[in-house]
Amino acid sequence: MSSNITTSQTVGPFPHEAWRWAFDATATLHGSAATIVVSGVIYDGDGTPINDAIIEAWLPDAVAAEQAQAIPGFRRVPSDDDGAFSIEVSLPAAPVSGKPVMFVTVFARGLTRHQFCAVFLQDDPGLAQSEILLQVPAERRGTLIAHKQAQGQYRWDIRLQGEQETVFFDYA
Amino acid sequence: MKFDTIASGVYPELIYPPYRSTVKRGPTQPALRIHSADAVQTNLAMHASLLLPHDMDLTAQGQGQPIGEKIVVSGRVLDEDGKPVRNSLLEVWQCNAAGRYWHKRDQHDAPLDPNFYGLGKMLTGDDGRYRFVTIKPGPYPWGNHDKAWRPAHIHFSLFGNVYAQRLVTQMYFPSDPLFDYDPIFQSIPDQAARQRLISRFSMEQTVGDQMLGYEFDIVLRGRNATPMGL
């Protein structure tokens, strides 16, 4: 093997106590930026909700709006007993159409490698020109789209396996 | 920053039936290799103010001394060019000397140590080095199969200097007789890659009659890291 990189291992079922400081540090937002909430459920290949996952979100375009936060532009949330998660997103002052509203990293017991993906909003007029989505096979792009519910509320589920398996990335 | 393709076998298999939980959780489609400037250029600013006084000494978080063998673990975090990954957040977590995690869902019938939680975090220095003091974790049974016992290990979470360098891994201890029987360790096909997860006993890191030392260097994905400004 040519590469000497350190290989990945699962977080296992018990990372929550060590990771909780960041749940706490990123749970509440203070600032004047408009926010939306992206909520969903993470499912395994049987459609069973995963109750021990942890979702991280990276929002590079929201960093400016979150300078008062402990870790600007970052979220970490656990899935609950029903596999549900919810992430509050600060919208940038001048959103760039076609960019993801957040990059996402998924961790769980049984996931030997954390999984990268990204989320886009259904009502973003720039989806058809998105630099990232255009690299994704058309028939799978829908797995990265959050659907509008009520005002400011979007629904996006993560499926680790199955017909609607979420597209996961390896960054080049 | 440039991210080479990971050589086949270096990362664990996503579906590895001997590790039962992977069967319904591992994605079946290969990861889609894409370009995203945000993912490979932007960094997460972690501030030293997030660190608490005893985050780097896991033996000093309770009212008294924890039970077990006190050790010190140190190493360097590097990129694929061998350059230090500096000012980067590491988190560590582990079970206690008896093999029990400080976690409400750990039902293993081993004692909790009231003076040991097994939780730590730290930033790498300018040379990419980290160092923390802890108790050597014990092996523990985990119900995956008959006689399933995990080799002693410490979990590591690393952020790197850009988003795509994120890594979670585990550090093992030299000469553990459980390596050959552990499906999590064995889920990595390449033997050399597996060996890189085993720390090295270090007399240089050993501190007098206080604690034995272990070295564990970590190479994150990405070439030509630590660009100006990070």
mmCIF file of C-alpha atoms in Angstrom:
data_model
loop_
_atom_site.group_PDB
_atom_site.id
_atom_site.type_symbol
_atom_site.label_atom_id
_atom_site.label_comp_id
_atom_site.label_asym_id
_atom_site.label_seq_id
_atom_site.Cartn_x
_atom_site.Cartn_y
_atom_site.Cartn_z
ATOM 1 C CA MET A 1 0.000 0.000 0.000
ATOM 2 C CA SER A 2 1.363 3.374 -0.948
ATOM 3 C CA SER A 3 -0.549 5.419 1.569
ATOM 4 C CA ASN A 4 0.442 5.632 5.211
ATOM 5 C CA ILE A 5 -2.756 7.273 6.356
ATOM 6 C CA THR A 6 -4.340 6.226 9.610
ATOM 7 C CA THR A 7 -7.371 4.096 9.019
ATOM 8 C CA SER A 8 -10.868 4.676 10.347
ATOM 9 C CA GLN A 9 -12.646 2.814 13.116
ATOM 10 C CA THR A 10 -16.236 3.020 14.286
ATOM 11 C CA VAL A 11 -17.202 5.426 17.069
ATOM 12 C CA GLY A 12 -18.910 2.448 18.692
ATOM 13 C CA PRO A 13 -22.081 2.896 20.731
ATOM 14 C CA PHE A 14 -20.586 5.010 23.521
ATOM 15 C CA PRO A 15 -19.178 8.322 22.215
ATOM 16 C CA HIS A 16 -21.966 10.484 23.644
ATOM 17 C CA GLU A 17 -20.398 11.405 26.975
ATOM 18 C CA ALA A 18 -17.157 12.492 25.329
ATOM 19 C CA TRP A 19 -18.949 14.394 22.569
ATOM 20 C CA ARG A 20 -21.596 16.032 24.738
ATOM 21 C CA TRP A 21 -19.648 19.250 25.338
ATOM 22 C CA ALA A 22 -20.167 20.016 21.639
ATOM 23 C CA PHE A 23 -23.878 19.118 21.725
ATOM 24 C CA ASP A 24 -24.114 21.725 24.457
ATOM 25 C CA ALA A 25 -21.812 24.263 22.805
ATOM 26 C CA THR A 26 -23.658 24.182 19.486
ATOM 27 C CA ALA A 27 -27.282 23.610 20.487
ATOM 28 C CA THR A 28 -28.445 27.167 20.866
ATOM 29 C CA LEU A 29 -27.842 30.024 18.494
ATOM 30 C CA HIS A 30 -27.548 33.693 19.278
ATOM 31 C CA GLY A 31 -27.448 36.235 16.529
ATOM 32 C CA SER A 32 -29.425 38.265 14.132
ATOM 33 C CA ALA A 33 -29.170 35.892 11.166
ATOM 34 C CA ALA A 34 -32.303 34.273 9.816
ATOM 35 C CA THR A 35 -32.426 30.590 10.671
ATOM 36 C CA ILE A 36 -34.101 27.490 9.346
ATOM 37 C CA VAL A 37 -34.389 24.047 10.898
ATOM 38 C CA VAL A 38 -33.553 20.840 9.043
ATOM 39 C CA SER A 39 -35.003 17.758 10.754
ATOM 40 C CA GLY A 40 -35.166 14.112 9.854
ATOM 41 C CA VAL A 41 -34.617 10.526 10.836
ATOM 42 C CA ILE A 42 -31.623 8.301 10.177
ATOM 43 C CA TYR A 43 -32.517 4.765 9.027
ATOM 44 C CA ASP A 44 -30.671 1.492 8.574
ATOM 45 C CA GLY A 45 -31.169 -0.977 5.699
ATOM 46 C CA ASP A 46 -34.326 -2.419 7.280
ATOM 47 C CA GLY A 47 -35.862 1.033 7.656
ATOM 48 C CA THR A 48 -35.267 0.877 11.398
ATOM 49 C CA PRO A 49 -34.404 4.233 12.982
ATOM 50 C CA ILE A 50 -30.858 4.412 14.336
ATOM 51 C CA ASN A 51 -30.949 5.669 17.904
ATOM 52 C CA ASP A 52 -27.206 5.920 18.565
ATOM 53 C CA ALA A 53 -26.020 8.012 15.610
ATOM 54 C CA ILE A 54 -24.310 11.364 15.833
ATOM 55 C CA ILE A 55 -24.671 13.950 13.078
ATOM 56 C CA GLU A 56 -22.228 16.785 12.561
ATOM 57 C CA ALA A 57 -22.941 19.777 10.367
ATOM 58 C CA TRP A 58 -20.408 22.176 8.876
ATOM 59 C CA LEU A 59 -21.817 25.471 7.591
ATOM 60 C CA PRO A 60 -18.890 27.441 6.177
ATOM 61 C CA ASP A 61 -21.131 30.197 4.816
ATOM 62 C CA ALA A 62 -22.730 30.749 8.219
ATOM 63 C CA VAL A 63 -19.468 31.341 10.049
ATOM 64 C CA ALA A 64 -19.696 35.115 9.678
ATOM 65 C CA ALA A 65 -23.194 35.146 11.157
ATOM 66 C CA GLU A 66 -22.119 32.988 14.106
ATOM 67 C CA GLN A 67 -19.085 34.739 15.498
ATOM 68 C CA ALA A 68 -20.778 34.802 18.899
ATOM 69 C CA GLN A 69 -20.959 31.002 18.919
ATOM 70 C CA ALA A 70 -18.391 28.845 20.680
ATOM 71 C CA ILE A 71 -17.648 27.072 17.400
ATOM 72 C CA PRO A 72 -18.921 29.202 14.506
ATOM 73 C CA GLY A 73 -20.457 27.223 11.674
ATOM 74 C CA PHE A 74 -20.454 23.874 13.454
ATOM 75 C CA ARG A 75 -23.165 21.657 14.932
ATOM 76 C CA ARG A 76 -23.118 18.248 16.561
ATOM 77 C CA VAL A 77 -26.362 16.503 17.496
ATOM 78 C CA PRO A 78 -27.197 12.940 18.586
ATOM 79 C CA SER A 79 -30.122 11.042 17.107
ATOM 80 C CA ASP A 80 -32.798 10.434 19.722
ATOM 81 C CA ASP A 81 -34.583 7.217 20.738
ATOM 82 C CA ASP A 82 -36.644 7.437 17.533
ATOM 83 C CA GLY A 83 -33.632 8.061 15.298
ATOM 84 C CA ALA A 84 -34.656 11.697 14.872
ATOM 85 C CA PHE A 85 -32.307 14.654 14.664
ATOM 86 C CA SER A 86 -32.820 18.380 14.206
ATOM 87 C CA ILE A 87 -30.288 21.029 13.202
ATOM 88 C CA GLU A 88 -30.743 24.786 13.304
ATOM 89 C CA VAL A 89 -29.008 26.495 10.396
ATOM 90 C CA SER A 90 -28.010 30.165 10.211
ATOM 91 C CA LEU A 91 -28.544 31.470 6.725
ATOM 92 C CA PRO A 92 -25.698 33.578 5.339
ATOM 93 C CA ALA A 93 -26.437 37.251 4.687
ATOM 94 C CA ALA A 94 -25.954 36.736 0.957
ATOM 95 C CA PRO A 95 -26.667 33.051 0.224
ATOM 96 C CA VAL A 96 -24.971 31.614 -2.845
ATOM 97 C CA SER A 97 -27.518 29.703 -4.838
ATOM 98 C CA GLY A 98 -26.650 26.079 -5.528
ATOM 99 C CA LYS A 99 -24.432 25.665 -2.478
ATOM 100 C CA PRO A 100 -25.351 23.179 0.234
ATOM 101 C CA VAL A 101 -27.015 24.632 3.289
ATOM 102 C CA MET A 102 -24.704 22.373 5.289
ATOM 103 C CA PHE A 103 -22.111 19.665 4.862
ATOM 104 C CA VAL A 104 -22.925 16.631 6.991
ATOM 105 C CA THR A 105 -20.868 13.891 8.629
ATOM 106 C CA VAL A 106 -22.570 10.770 9.990
ATOM 107 C CA PHE A 107 -21.225 8.526 12.758
ATOM 108 C CA ALA A 108 -22.734 5.428 14.381
ATOM 109 C CA ARG A 109 -22.008 2.030 15.812
ATOM 110 C CA GLY A 110 -21.613 -0.362 12.885
ATOM 111 C CA LEU A 111 -20.410 2.403 10.590
ATOM 112 C CA THR A 112 -16.739 1.527 10.237
ATOM 113 C CA ARG A 113 -16.119 4.795 8.382
ATOM 114 C CA HIS A 114 -17.867 8.086 9.046
ATOM 115 C CA GLN A 115 -19.872 9.186 6.026
ATOM 116 C CA PHE A 116 -19.756 12.592 4.346
ATOM 117 C CA CYS A 117 -22.659 14.154 2.478
ATOM 118 C CA ALA A 118 -24.354 17.545 2.062
ATOM 119 C CA VAL A 119 -27.872 18.961 2.138
ATOM 120 C CA PHE A 120 -29.566 21.364 -0.275
ATOM 121 C CA LEU A 121 -32.891 23.139 0.121
ATOM 122 C CA GLN A 122 -35.707 22.136 -2.183
ATOM 123 C CA ASP A 123 -36.658 25.746 -2.942
ATOM 124 C CA ASP A 124 -33.138 26.890 -3.832
ATOM 125 C CA PRO A 125 -33.461 28.144 -7.433
ATOM 126 C CA GLY A 126 -29.832 27.234 -8.132
ATOM 127 C CA LEU A 127 -30.071 23.481 -7.687
ATOM 128 C CA ALA A 128 -29.824 22.781 -11.415
ATOM 129 C CA GLN A 129 -26.500 24.653 -11.548
ATOM 130 C CA SER A 130 -25.084 23.331 -8.273
ATOM 131 C CA GLU A 131 -21.398 22.520 -8.613
ATOM 132 C CA ILE A 132 -21.744 19.610 -6.170
ATOM 133 C CA LEU A 133 -25.090 18.220 -7.323
ATOM 134 C CA LEU A 134 -23.915 18.158 -10.936
ATOM 135 C CA GLN A 135 -21.267 15.643 -9.844
ATOM 136 C CA VAL A 136 -23.971 13.348 -8.450
ATOM 137 C CA PRO A 137 -25.887 10.973 -10.761
ATOM 138 C CA ALA A 138 -29.219 12.642 -11.492
ATOM 139 C CA GLU A 139 -31.286 9.765 -10.133
ATOM 140 C CA ARG A 140 -29.585 10.013 -6.727
ATOM 141 C CA ARG A 141 -29.591 13.801 -6.249
ATOM 142 C CA GLY A 142 -32.926 13.669 -4.458
ATOM 143 C CA THR A 143 -31.308 11.988 -1.469
ATOM 144 C CA LEU A 144 -29.511 15.266 -0.730
ATOM 145 C CA ILE A 145 -32.563 17.545 -0.940
ATOM 146 C CA ALA A 146 -34.410 18.772 2.153
ATOM 147 C CA HIS A 147 -38.127 19.248 1.552
ATOM 148 C CA LYS A 148 -39.976 22.286 2.791
ATOM 149 C CA GLN A 149 -42.546 21.727 5.508
ATOM 150 C CA ALA A 150 -43.800 24.758 7.420
ATOM 151 C CA GLN A 151 -42.127 28.149 7.109
ATOM 152 C CA GLY A 152 -38.461 27.760 7.971
ATOM 153 C CA GLN A 153 -38.812 23.995 8.485
ATOM 154 C CA TYR A 154 -37.294 21.378 6.203
ATOM 155 C CA ARG A 155 -37.362 17.583 6.266
ATOM 156 C CA TRP A 156 -34.336 15.512 5.268
ATOM 157 C CA ASP A 157 -33.846 11.826 6.110
ATOM 158 C CA ILE A 158 -30.598 9.853 6.017
ATOM 159 C CA ARG A 159 -30.715 6.275 4.717
ATOM 160 C CA LEU A 160 -27.536 4.253 5.152
ATOM 161 C CA GLN A 161 -28.824 1.503 2.850
ATOM 162 C CA GLY A 162 -31.741 0.646 0.602
ATOM 163 C CA GLU A 163 -33.524 1.957 -2.438
ATOM 164 C CA GLN A 164 -33.098 5.584 -1.436
ATOM 165 C CA GLU A 165 -29.588 5.148 -0.009
ATOM 166 C CA THR A 166 -28.127 8.583 0.658
ATOM 167 C CA VAL A 167 -25.253 9.579 -1.607
ATOM 168 C CA PHE A 168 -22.048 9.686 0.426
ATOM 169 C CA PHE A 169 -18.898 11.471 -0.693
ATOM 170 C CA ASP A 170 -15.182 10.946 -0.833
ATOM 171 C CA TYR A 171 -13.594 14.352 -1.301
ATOM 172 C CA ALA A 172 -10.945 14.748 -3.971
ATOM 173 C CA MET B 1 -5.384 20.733 -0.180
ATOM 174 C CA LYS B 2 -5.205 17.578 -2.259
ATOM 175 C CA PHE B 3 -6.844 14.309 -1.251
ATOM 176 C CA ASP B 4 -5.435 11.168 -2.845
ATOM 177 C CA THR B 5 -7.622 8.158 -3.417
ATOM 178 C CA ILE B 6 -7.431 5.809 -0.443
ATOM 179 C CA ALA B 7 -5.609 2.641 -1.446
ATOM 180 C CA SER B 8 -7.799 -0.430 -1.464
ATOM 181 C CA GLY B 9 -7.805 -2.249 1.864
ATOM 182 C CA VAL B 10 -6.519 0.618 3.990
ATOM 183 C CA TYR B 11 -9.951 1.646 5.237
ATOM 184 C CA PRO B 12 -12.223 -0.971 6.813
ATOM 185 C CA GLU B 13 -14.924 -2.627 4.794
ATOM 186 C CA LEU B 14 -18.288 -0.922 5.208
ATOM 187 C CA ILE B 15 -20.114 -4.228 5.312
ATOM 188 C CA TYR B 16 -18.123 -6.857 7.161
ATOM 189 C CA PRO B 17 -20.509 -9.582 8.378
ATOM 190 C CA PRO B 18 -18.307 -10.785 11.264
ATOM 191 C CA TYR B 19 -18.969 -7.302 12.748
ATOM 192 C CA ARG B 20 -22.709 -7.769 12.837
ATOM 193 C CA SER B 21 -23.843 -4.168 13.104
ATOM 194 C CA THR B 22 -22.269 -3.338 9.724
ATOM 195 C CA VAL B 23 -24.644 -5.609 7.805
ATOM 196 C CA LYS B 24 -27.612 -3.228 7.892
ATOM 197 C CA ARG B 25 -25.691 -0.018 8.465
ATOM 198 C CA GLY B 26 -22.831 -0.003 6.001
ATOM 199 C CA PRO B 27 -23.675 1.873 2.775
ATOM 200 C CA THR B 28 -23.799 -0.493 -0.221
ATOM 201 C CA GLN B 29 -22.787 2.081 -2.844
ATOM 202 C CA PRO B 30 -19.172 3.197 -3.081
ATOM 203 C CA ALA B 31 -18.522 6.728 -1.869
ATOM 204 C CA LEU B 32 -18.813 9.192 -4.734
ATOM 205 C CA ARG B 33 -15.546 11.012 -5.264
ATOM 206 C CA ILE B 34 -16.333 14.703 -5.763
ATOM 207 C CA HIS B 35 -14.661 18.101 -5.780
ATOM 208 C CA SER B 36 -15.775 20.703 -3.260
ATOM 209 C CA ALA B 37 -13.594 23.693 -2.497
ATOM 210 C CA ASP B 38 -15.367 24.241 0.824
ATOM 211 C CA ALA B 39 -14.632 20.730 2.033
ATOM 212 C CA VAL B 40 -10.914 20.767 1.285
ATOM 213 C CA GLN B 41 -10.070 24.410 1.956
ATOM 214 C CA THR B 42 -12.112 25.666 4.882
ATOM 215 C CA ASN B 43 -11.178 25.017 8.454
ATOM 216 C CA LEU B 44 -13.138 24.736 11.632
ATOM 217 C CA ALA B 45 -11.841 27.265 14.139
ATOM 218 C CA MET B 46 -11.539 25.571 17.502
ATOM 219 C CA HIS B 47 -10.657 27.861 20.348
ATOM 220 C CA ALA B 48 -8.510 26.928 23.318
ATOM 221 C CA SER B 49 -11.199 28.467 25.530
ATOM 222 C CA LEU B 50 -13.312 25.358 24.892
ATOM 223 C CA LEU B 51 -10.828 23.235 26.810
ATOM 224 C CA LEU B 52 -11.389 22.613 30.497
ATOM 225 C CA PRO B 53 -8.533 22.438 33.039
ATOM 226 C CA HIS B 54 -8.380 18.641 33.321
ATOM 227 C CA ASP B 55 -9.285 17.714 29.767
ATOM 228 C CA MET B 56 -5.720 16.480 29.172
ATOM 229 C CA ASP B 57 -5.440 14.562 32.439
ATOM 230 C CA LEU B 58 -8.203 11.978 32.633
ATOM 231 C CA THR B 59 -6.882 10.847 36.027
ATOM 232 C CA ALA B 60 -7.552 14.264 37.602
ATOM 233 C CA GLN B 61 -11.269 14.631 36.878
ATOM 234 C CA GLY B 62 -12.663 12.966 40.003
ATOM 235 C CA GLN B 63 -12.311 13.539 43.724
ATOM 236 C CA GLY B 64 -9.567 10.950 44.081
ATOM 237 C CA GLN B 65 -7.198 8.751 42.126
ATOM 238 C CA PRO B 66 -8.806 6.378 39.648
ATOM 239 C CA ILE B 67 -8.044 2.668 39.847
ATOM 240 C CA GLY B 68 -5.716 1.095 37.316
ATOM 241 C CA GLU B 69 -2.436 1.575 35.537
ATOM 242 C CA LYS B 70 -1.688 5.249 34.914
ATOM 243 C CA ILE B 71 -0.231 5.861 31.457
ATOM 244 C CA VAL B 72 0.699 8.776 29.221
ATOM 245 C CA VAL B 73 -0.194 8.750 25.514
ATOM 246 C CA SER B 74 1.461 11.107 23.056
ATOM 247 C CA GLY B 75 2.000 11.382 19.341
ATOM 248 C CA ARG B 76 2.009 13.635 16.331
ATOM 249 C CA VAL B 77 -0.840 14.390 13.955
ATOM 250 C CA LEU B 78 0.515 14.726 10.427
ATOM 251 C CA ASP B 79 -0.791 15.026 6.884
ATOM 252 C CA GLU B 80 0.189 12.726 4.028
ATOM 253 C CA ASP B 81 3.261 14.834 3.331
ATOM 254 C CA GLY B 82 4.408 14.451 6.943
ATOM 255 C CA LYS B 83 3.615 18.058 7.817
ATOM 256 C CA PRO B 84 2.228 18.703 11.280
ATOM 257 C CA VAL B 85 -1.495 19.304 11.623
ATOM 258 C CA ARG B 86 -1.467 22.002 14.240
ATOM 259 C CA ASN B 87 -3.996 23.652 16.502
ATOM 260 C CA SER B 88 -6.380 20.851 15.730
ATOM 261 C CA LEU B 89 -8.917 19.414 18.138
ATOM 262 C CA LEU B 90 -8.613 15.833 19.357
ATOM 263 C CA GLU B 91 -11.170 14.111 21.536
ATOM 264 C CA VAL B 92 -10.512 10.809 23.289
ATOM 265 C CA TRP B 93 -12.837 8.461 25.125
ATOM 266 C CA GLN B 94 -12.406 5.019 26.646
ATOM 267 C CA CYS B 95 -13.609 2.560 29.250
ATOM 268 C CA ASN B 96 -12.029 2.297 32.688
ATOM 269 C CA ALA B 97 -9.497 -0.281 33.905
ATOM 270 C CA ALA B 98 -12.321 -2.785 34.504
ATOM 271 C CA GLY B 99 -13.710 -2.427 30.975
ATOM 272 C CA ARG B 100 -16.755 -0.237 31.710
ATOM 273 C CA TYR B 101 -17.720 2.998 29.953
ATOM 274 C CA TRP B 102 -19.203 6.008 31.709
ATOM 275 C CA HIS B 103 -22.307 5.745 29.537
ATOM 276 C CA LYS B 104 -25.904 5.018 30.490
ATOM 277 C CA ARG B 105 -26.234 2.280 27.875
ATOM 278 C CA ASP B 106 -23.123 0.318 28.907
ATOM 279 C CA GLN B 107 -24.595 -2.689 30.695
ATOM 280 C CA HIS B 108 -21.326 -4.594 31.163
ATOM 281 C CA ASP B 109 -21.234 -6.124 34.632
ATOM 282 C CA ALA B 110 -17.974 -4.462 35.673
ATOM 283 C CA PRO B 111 -17.597 -1.690 38.227
ATOM 284 C CA LEU B 112 -17.760 1.975 37.370
ATOM 285 C CA ASP B 113 -14.867 3.926 38.836
ATOM 286 C CA PRO B 114 -16.289 7.052 40.529
ATOM 287 C CA ASN B 115 -13.009 8.853 39.832
ATOM 288 C CA PHE B 116 -12.670 8.004 36.156
ATOM 289 C CA TYR B 117 -14.965 9.124 33.334
ATOM 290 C CA GLY B 118 -12.648 8.372 30.410
ATOM 291 C CA LEU B 119 -13.285 11.645 28.555
ATOM 292 C CA GLY B 120 -10.633 14.037 27.254
ATOM 293 C CA LYS B 121 -9.900 16.668 24.641
ATOM 294 C CA MET B 122 -6.924 18.767 23.567
ATOM 295 C CA LEU B 123 -5.413 20.796 20.744
ATOM 296 C CA THR B 124 -2.295 19.797 18.844
ATOM 297 C CA GLY B 125 0.696 22.094 19.244
ATOM 298 C CA ASP B 126 2.677 23.820 16.513
ATOM 299 C CA ASP B 127 4.593 20.585 15.988
ATOM 300 C CA GLY B 128 1.321 18.648 15.631
ATOM 301 C CA ARG B 129 1.921 16.896 18.945
ATOM 302 C CA TYR B 130 -0.726 15.940 21.475
ATOM 303 C CA ARG B 131 -0.306 14.407 24.918
ATOM 304 C CA PHE B 132 -2.690 13.207 27.591
ATOM 305 C CA VAL B 133 -2.582 11.240 30.827
ATOM 306 C CA THR B 134 -5.058 8.445 31.463
ATOM 307 C CA ILE B 135 -5.659 4.952 32.852
ATOM 308 C CA LYS B 136 -4.971 1.936 30.663
ATOM 309 C CA PRO B 137 -8.393 0.692 29.499
ATOM 310 C CA GLY B 138 -9.410 -2.916 30.064
ATOM 311 C CA PRO B 139 -10.802 -5.375 27.515
ATOM 312 C CA TYR B 140 -14.568 -5.929 27.629
ATOM 313 C CA PRO B 141 -17.187 -8.283 26.188
ATOM 314 C CA TRP B 142 -19.559 -6.799 23.615
ATOM 315 C CA GLY B 143 -22.043 -9.474 22.594
ATOM 316 C CA ASN B 144 -21.183 -9.567 18.877
ATOM 317 C CA HIS B 145 -20.563 -13.321 19.004
ATOM 318 C CA ASP B 146 -19.611 -15.996 21.533
ATOM 319 C CA LYS B 147 -16.508 -14.863 23.446
ATOM 320 C CA ALA B 148 -16.498 -11.477 21.734
ATOM 321 C CA TRP B 149 -14.077 -9.325 23.733
ATOM 322 C CA ARG B 150 -12.683 -6.058 22.430
ATOM 323 C CA PRO B 151 -8.920 -5.595 22.663
ATOM 324 C CA ALA B 152 -8.047 -2.690 24.965
ATOM 325 C CA HIS B 153 -8.385 0.544 22.990
ATOM 326 C CA ILE B 154 -8.813 4.294 23.211
ATOM 327 C CA HIS B 155 -11.192 6.060 20.801
ATOM 328 C CA PHE B 156 -9.817 9.105 18.980
ATOM 329 C CA SER B 157 -11.764 11.834 17.152
ATOM 330 C CA LEU B 158 -9.752 14.247 15.009
ATOM 331 C CA PHE B 159 -10.800 17.364 13.126
ATOM 332 C CA GLY B 160 -7.665 18.132 11.125
ATOM 333 C CA ASN B 161 -7.256 21.578 9.610
ATOM 334 C CA VAL B 162 -9.935 21.309 6.894
ATOM 335 C CA TYR B 163 -13.371 19.709 6.963
ATOM 336 C CA ALA B 164 -12.492 16.697 4.780
ATOM 337 C CA GLN B 165 -9.692 15.625 7.147
ATOM 338 C CA ARG B 166 -12.189 14.518 9.803
ATOM 339 C CA LEU B 167 -11.259 11.122 11.217
ATOM 340 C CA VAL B 168 -12.461 8.837 13.985
ATOM 341 C CA THR B 169 -10.244 5.919 14.885
ATOM 342 C CA GLN B 170 -9.052 3.744 17.754
ATOM 343 C CA MET B 171 -5.628 3.244 19.296
ATOM 344 C CA TYR B 172 -4.659 -0.240 20.446
ATOM 345 C CA PHE B 173 -1.862 -1.489 22.710
ATOM 346 C CA PRO B 174 1.119 -3.630 21.654
ATOM 347 C CA SER B 175 0.928 -7.431 21.729
ATOM 348 C CA ASP B 176 -2.763 -7.726 22.586
ATOM 349 C CA PRO B 177 -3.828 -11.389 22.273
ATOM 350 C CA LEU B 178 -7.330 -10.306 21.152
ATOM 351 C CA PHE B 179 -6.311 -8.703 17.832
ATOM 352 C CA ASP B 180 -6.870 -11.872 15.810
ATOM 353 C CA TYR B 181 -10.367 -12.329 17.217
ATOM 354 C CA ASP B 182 -11.710 -8.788 16.967
ATOM 355 C CA PRO B 183 -13.958 -8.155 13.935
ATOM 356 C CA ILE B 184 -13.653 -4.376 14.301
ATOM 357 C CA PHE B 185 -9.853 -4.504 14.096
ATOM 358 C CA GLN B 186 -10.040 -7.206 11.409
ATOM 359 C CA SER B 187 -12.503 -5.209 9.264
ATOM 360 C CA ILE B 188 -9.414 -3.435 7.877
ATOM 361 C CA PRO B 189 -8.176 -5.744 5.097
ATOM 362 C CA ASP B 190 -4.637 -4.408 4.793
ATOM 363 C CA GLN B 191 -2.386 -5.805 7.496
ATOM 364 C CA ALA B 192 0.044 -2.885 7.427
ATOM 365 C CA ALA B 193 -2.861 -0.456 7.892
ATOM 366 C CA ARG B 194 -4.095 -2.495 10.859
ATOM 367 C CA GLN B 195 -0.660 -2.407 12.441
ATOM 368 C CA ARG B 196 -0.630 1.389 12.231
ATOM 369 C CA LEU B 197 -3.437 1.468 14.819
ATOM 370 C CA ILE B 198 -1.205 -0.169 17.424
ATOM 371 C CA SER B 199 0.633 2.254 19.676
ATOM 372 C CA ARG B 200 4.307 1.815 20.515
ATOM 373 C CA PHE B 201 5.591 1.481 24.053
ATOM 374 C CA SER B 202 7.946 4.404 24.615
ATOM 375 C CA MET B 203 10.606 4.646 27.277
ATOM 376 C CA GLU B 204 11.118 8.293 26.230
ATOM 377 C CA GLN B 205 7.496 9.111 27.092
ATOM 378 C CA THR B 206 7.588 7.066 30.289
ATOM 379 C CA VAL B 207 7.573 9.377 33.308
ATOM 380 C CA GLY B 208 9.854 8.154 36.120
ATOM 381 C CA ASP B 209 8.018 5.878 38.506
ATOM 382 C CA GLN B 210 4.686 7.534 37.687
ATOM 383 C CA MET B 211 3.476 6.112 34.399
ATOM 384 C CA LEU B 212 4.464 4.147 31.328
ATOM 385 C CA GLY B 213 4.428 5.951 27.994
ATOM 386 C CA TYR B 214 2.852 5.094 24.647
ATOM 387 C CA GLU B 215 3.380 6.796 21.276
ATOM 388 C CA PHE B 216 0.636 6.905 18.651
ATOM 389 C CA ASP B 217 1.200 8.980 15.512
ATOM 390 C CA ILE B 218 -1.770 9.723 13.273
ATOM 391 C CA VAL B 219 -1.635 10.575 9.566
ATOM 392 C CA LEU B 220 -4.731 12.372 8.290
ATOM 393 C CA ARG B 221 -5.798 12.468 4.668
ATOM 394 C CA GLY B 222 -4.690 15.435 2.614
ATOM 395 C CA ARG B 223 -1.425 16.680 1.166
ATOM 396 C CA ASN B 224 0.339 19.950 1.737
ATOM 397 C CA ALA B 225 -1.614 20.807 4.846
ATOM 398 C CA THR B 226 -1.263 23.770 7.154
ATOM 399 C CA PRO B 227 -1.681 26.335 4.389
ATOM 400 C CA MET B 228 -1.003 29.939 5.263
ATOM 401 C CA GLY B 229 -3.556 31.336 7.620
ATOM 402 C CA LEU B 230 -4.619 28.091 9.241
#
